[in-house]
mmCIF file of C-alpha atoms in Angstrom:
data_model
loop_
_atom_site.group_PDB
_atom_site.id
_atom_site.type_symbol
_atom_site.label_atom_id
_atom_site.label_comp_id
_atom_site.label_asym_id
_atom_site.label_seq_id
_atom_site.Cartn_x
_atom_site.Cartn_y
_atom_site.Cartn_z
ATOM 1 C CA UNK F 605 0.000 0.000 0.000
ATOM 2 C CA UNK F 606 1.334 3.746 -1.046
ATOM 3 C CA UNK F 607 0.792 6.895 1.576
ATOM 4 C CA UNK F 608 -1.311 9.000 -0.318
ATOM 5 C CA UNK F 609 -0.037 12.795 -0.139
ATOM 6 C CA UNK F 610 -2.159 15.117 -2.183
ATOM 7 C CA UNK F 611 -4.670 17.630 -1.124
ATOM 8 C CA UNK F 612 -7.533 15.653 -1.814
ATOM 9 C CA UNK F 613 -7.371 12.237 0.000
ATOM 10 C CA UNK F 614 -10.025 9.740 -0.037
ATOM 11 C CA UNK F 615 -11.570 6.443 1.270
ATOM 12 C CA UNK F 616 -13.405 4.455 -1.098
ATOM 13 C CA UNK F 617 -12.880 2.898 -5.055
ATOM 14 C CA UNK F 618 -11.649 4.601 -7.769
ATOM 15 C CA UNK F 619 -11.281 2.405 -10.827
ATOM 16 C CA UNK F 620 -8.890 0.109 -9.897
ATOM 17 C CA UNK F 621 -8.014 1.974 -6.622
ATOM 18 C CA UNK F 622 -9.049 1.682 -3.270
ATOM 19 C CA UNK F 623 -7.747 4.377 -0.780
ATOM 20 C CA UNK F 624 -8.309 3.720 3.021
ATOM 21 C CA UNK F 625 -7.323 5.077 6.409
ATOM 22 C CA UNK F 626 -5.779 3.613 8.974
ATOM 23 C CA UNK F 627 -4.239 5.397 11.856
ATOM 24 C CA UNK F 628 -4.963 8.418 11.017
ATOM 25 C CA UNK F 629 -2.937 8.102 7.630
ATOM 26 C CA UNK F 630 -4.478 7.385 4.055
ATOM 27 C CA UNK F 631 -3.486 5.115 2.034
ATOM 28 C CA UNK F 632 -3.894 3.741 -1.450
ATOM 29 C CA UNK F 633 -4.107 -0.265 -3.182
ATOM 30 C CA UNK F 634 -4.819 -1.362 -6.159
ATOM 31 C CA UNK F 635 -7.901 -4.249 -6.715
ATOM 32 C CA UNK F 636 -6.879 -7.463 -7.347
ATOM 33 C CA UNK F 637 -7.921 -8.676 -10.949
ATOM 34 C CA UNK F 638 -9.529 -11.337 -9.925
ATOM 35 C CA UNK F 639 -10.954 -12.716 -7.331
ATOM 36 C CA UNK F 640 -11.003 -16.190 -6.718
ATOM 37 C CA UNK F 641 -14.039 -17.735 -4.105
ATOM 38 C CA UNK F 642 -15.234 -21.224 -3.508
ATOM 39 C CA UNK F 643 -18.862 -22.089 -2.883
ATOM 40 C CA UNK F 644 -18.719 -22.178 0.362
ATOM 41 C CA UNK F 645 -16.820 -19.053 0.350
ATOM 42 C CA UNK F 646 -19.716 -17.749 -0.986
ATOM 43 C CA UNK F 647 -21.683 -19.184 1.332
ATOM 44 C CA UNK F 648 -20.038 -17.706 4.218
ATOM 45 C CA UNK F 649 -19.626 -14.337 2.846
ATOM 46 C CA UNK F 650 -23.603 -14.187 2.300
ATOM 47 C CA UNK F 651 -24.215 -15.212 5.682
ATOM 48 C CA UNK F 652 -21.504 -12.987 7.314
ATOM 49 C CA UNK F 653 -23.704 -10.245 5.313
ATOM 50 C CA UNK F 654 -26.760 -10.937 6.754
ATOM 51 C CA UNK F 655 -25.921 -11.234 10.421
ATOM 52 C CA UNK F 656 -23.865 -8.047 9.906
ATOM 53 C CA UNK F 657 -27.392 -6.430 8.611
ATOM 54 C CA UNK F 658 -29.541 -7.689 11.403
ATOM 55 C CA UNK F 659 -26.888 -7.272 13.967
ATOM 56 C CA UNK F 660 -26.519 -3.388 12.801
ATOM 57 C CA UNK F 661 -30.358 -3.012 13.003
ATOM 58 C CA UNK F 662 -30.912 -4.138 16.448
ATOM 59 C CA UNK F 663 -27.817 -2.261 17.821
ATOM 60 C CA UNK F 664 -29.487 1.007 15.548
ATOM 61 C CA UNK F 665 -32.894 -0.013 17.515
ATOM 62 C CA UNK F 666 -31.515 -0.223 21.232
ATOM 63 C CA UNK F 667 -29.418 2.832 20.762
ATOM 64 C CA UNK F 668 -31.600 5.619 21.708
ATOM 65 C CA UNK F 669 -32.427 3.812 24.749
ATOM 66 C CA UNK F 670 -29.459 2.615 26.101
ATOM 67 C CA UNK F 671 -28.591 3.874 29.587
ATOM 68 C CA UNK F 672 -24.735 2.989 29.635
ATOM 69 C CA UNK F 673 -22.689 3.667 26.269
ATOM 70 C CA UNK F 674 -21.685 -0.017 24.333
ATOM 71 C CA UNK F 675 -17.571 -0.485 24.728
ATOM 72 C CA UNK F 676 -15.900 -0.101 20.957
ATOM 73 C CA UNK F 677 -15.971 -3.849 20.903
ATOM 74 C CA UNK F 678 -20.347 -4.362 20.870
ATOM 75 C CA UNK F 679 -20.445 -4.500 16.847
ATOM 76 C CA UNK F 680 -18.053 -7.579 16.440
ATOM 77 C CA UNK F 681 -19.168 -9.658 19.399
ATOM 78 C CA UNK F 682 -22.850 -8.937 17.807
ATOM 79 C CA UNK F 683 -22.185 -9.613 14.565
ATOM 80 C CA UNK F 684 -19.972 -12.540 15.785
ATOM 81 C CA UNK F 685 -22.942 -14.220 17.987
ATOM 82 C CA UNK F 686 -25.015 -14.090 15.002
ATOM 83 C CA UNK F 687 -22.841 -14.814 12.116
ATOM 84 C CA UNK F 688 -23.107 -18.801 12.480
ATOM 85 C CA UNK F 689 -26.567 -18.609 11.633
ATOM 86 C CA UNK F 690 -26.613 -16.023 9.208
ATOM 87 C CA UNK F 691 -28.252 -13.905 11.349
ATOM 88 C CA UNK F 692 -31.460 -16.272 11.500
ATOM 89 C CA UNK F 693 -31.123 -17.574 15.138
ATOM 90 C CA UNK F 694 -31.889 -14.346 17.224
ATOM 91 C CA UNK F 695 -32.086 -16.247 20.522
ATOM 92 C CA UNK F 696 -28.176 -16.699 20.457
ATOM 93 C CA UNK F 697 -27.490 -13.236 21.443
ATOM 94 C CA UNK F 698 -29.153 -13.771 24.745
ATOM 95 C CA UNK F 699 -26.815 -12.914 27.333
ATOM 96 C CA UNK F 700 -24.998 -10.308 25.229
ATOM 97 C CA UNK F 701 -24.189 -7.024 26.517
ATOM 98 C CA UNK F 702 -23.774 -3.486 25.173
ATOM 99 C CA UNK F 703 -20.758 -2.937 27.250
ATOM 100 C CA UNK F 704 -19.453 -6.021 28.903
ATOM 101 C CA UNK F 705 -17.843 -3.581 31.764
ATOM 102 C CA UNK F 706 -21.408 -2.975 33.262
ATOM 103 C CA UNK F 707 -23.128 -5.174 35.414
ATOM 104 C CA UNK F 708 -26.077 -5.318 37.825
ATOM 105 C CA UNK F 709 -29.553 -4.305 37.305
ATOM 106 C CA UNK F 710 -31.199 -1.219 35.326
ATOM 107 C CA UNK F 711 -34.059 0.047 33.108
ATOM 108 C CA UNK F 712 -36.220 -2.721 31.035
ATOM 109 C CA UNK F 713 -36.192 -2.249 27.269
ATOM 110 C CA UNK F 714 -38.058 -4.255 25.307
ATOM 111 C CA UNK F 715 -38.216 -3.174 21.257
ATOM 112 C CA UNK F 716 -39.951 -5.574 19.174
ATOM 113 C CA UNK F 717 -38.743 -5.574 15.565
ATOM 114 C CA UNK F 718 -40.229 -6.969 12.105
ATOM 115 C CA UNK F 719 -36.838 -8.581 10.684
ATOM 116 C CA UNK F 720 -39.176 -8.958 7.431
ATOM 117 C CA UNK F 721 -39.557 -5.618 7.021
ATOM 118 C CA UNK F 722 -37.094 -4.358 9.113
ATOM 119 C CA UNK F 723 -38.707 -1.880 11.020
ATOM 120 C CA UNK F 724 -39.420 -1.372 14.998
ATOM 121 C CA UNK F 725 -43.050 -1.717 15.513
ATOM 122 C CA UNK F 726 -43.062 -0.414 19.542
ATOM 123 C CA UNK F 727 -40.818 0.690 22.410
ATOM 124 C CA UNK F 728 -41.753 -0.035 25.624
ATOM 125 C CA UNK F 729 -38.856 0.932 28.389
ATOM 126 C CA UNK F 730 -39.588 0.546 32.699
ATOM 127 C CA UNK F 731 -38.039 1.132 35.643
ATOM 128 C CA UNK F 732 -38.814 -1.827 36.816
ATOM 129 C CA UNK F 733 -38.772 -5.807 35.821
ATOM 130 C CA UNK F 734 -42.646 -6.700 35.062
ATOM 131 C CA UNK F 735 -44.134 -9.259 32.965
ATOM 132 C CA UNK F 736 -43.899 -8.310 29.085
ATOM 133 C CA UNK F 737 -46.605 -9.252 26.393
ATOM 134 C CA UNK F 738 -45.864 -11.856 23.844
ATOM 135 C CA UNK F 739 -45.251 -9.656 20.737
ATOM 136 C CA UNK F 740 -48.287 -10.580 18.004
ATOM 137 C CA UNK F 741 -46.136 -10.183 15.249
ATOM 138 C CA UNK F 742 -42.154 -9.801 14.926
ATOM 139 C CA UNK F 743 -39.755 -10.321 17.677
ATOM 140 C CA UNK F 744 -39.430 -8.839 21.159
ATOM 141 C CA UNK F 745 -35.755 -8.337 22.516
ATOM 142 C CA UNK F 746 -35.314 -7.244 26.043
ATOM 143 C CA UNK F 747 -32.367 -5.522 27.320
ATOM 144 C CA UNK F 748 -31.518 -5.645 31.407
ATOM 145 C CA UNK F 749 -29.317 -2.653 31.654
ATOM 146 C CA UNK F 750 -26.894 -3.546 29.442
ATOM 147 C CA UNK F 751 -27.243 -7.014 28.711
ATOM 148 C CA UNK F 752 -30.315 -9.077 26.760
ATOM 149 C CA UNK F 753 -32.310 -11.324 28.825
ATOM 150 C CA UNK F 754 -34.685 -12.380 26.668
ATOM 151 C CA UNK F 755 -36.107 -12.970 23.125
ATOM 152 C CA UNK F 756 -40.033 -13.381 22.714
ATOM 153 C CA UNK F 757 -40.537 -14.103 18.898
ATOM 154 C CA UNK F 758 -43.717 -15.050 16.982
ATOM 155 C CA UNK F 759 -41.855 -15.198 13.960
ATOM 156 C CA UNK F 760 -37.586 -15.211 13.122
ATOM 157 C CA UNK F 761 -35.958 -12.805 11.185
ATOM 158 C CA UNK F 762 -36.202 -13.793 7.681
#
């Protein structure tokens, strides 16, 4: 990779360029000219791309709500819990946590999501720990402070 040193740097493709930044410092590489992938390659890649969707949708949902602020490593132990599964098996990330440095007890979350049309359909966030309604449609994921408890679904993902 070449140090790029005009005026104008950039992140992103350019023909057959890529420039990127790292450490503060951008950089420049050129695109392989071909790319070689096996099936199950493939395979992985697609369902690496779909957990990383659904994992950056619930983090997107829970954010607004959130009483502590998620460490810098929440998006790859997310994406991670999910990415065996493609992102289909939403109970897995039970017993995840926004910021692993925070324990003990806070505000109840719950956000129940359509993965089908990825959308929130309602918000419901207590003080206290009370019984929650089985969501009639999508799924229900409910956040303990900073860690999910639970995952009520009438219907997965995708």
């Amino acid at each position: 990779m070449s140090r790029q040193s005009s005026i104008l740097l950039y992140r992103g493709k350019i023909g057959k360029k890529v420039g990127v930044k790292r450490d503060n410092k951008y950089y420049e590489r050129s695109l392989p000219e071909q790319v070689s992938q096996t099936e199950n390659t493939r395979k992985a890649a697609r369902r690496f791309g779909q957990a990383s969707h659904v994992a950056a949708f619930i983090r997107k949902a829970f954010y607004p709500y959130l009483p502590v602020v998620p460490d810098g490593e929440h998006v790859n132990r997310l994406t991670t819990l999910l990415s065996s599964s493609g992102g289909e098996h939403i109970a897995a990330i039970i017993g995840y946590r926004f910021n692993k440095n925070v324990h003990g007890a806070g505000q109840v979350i719950a956000v129940t999501i359509d993965f089908h049309e990825l959308k929130v359909l309602s918000v419901i966030v207590r003080d206290h720990q009370a019984a929650l309604p089985v969501p009639e449609k999508g799924t229900m994921i409910v956040v303990l402070g900073a860690e999910i408890v639970a995952v009520k679904s009438t219907s997965g993902p995708r």
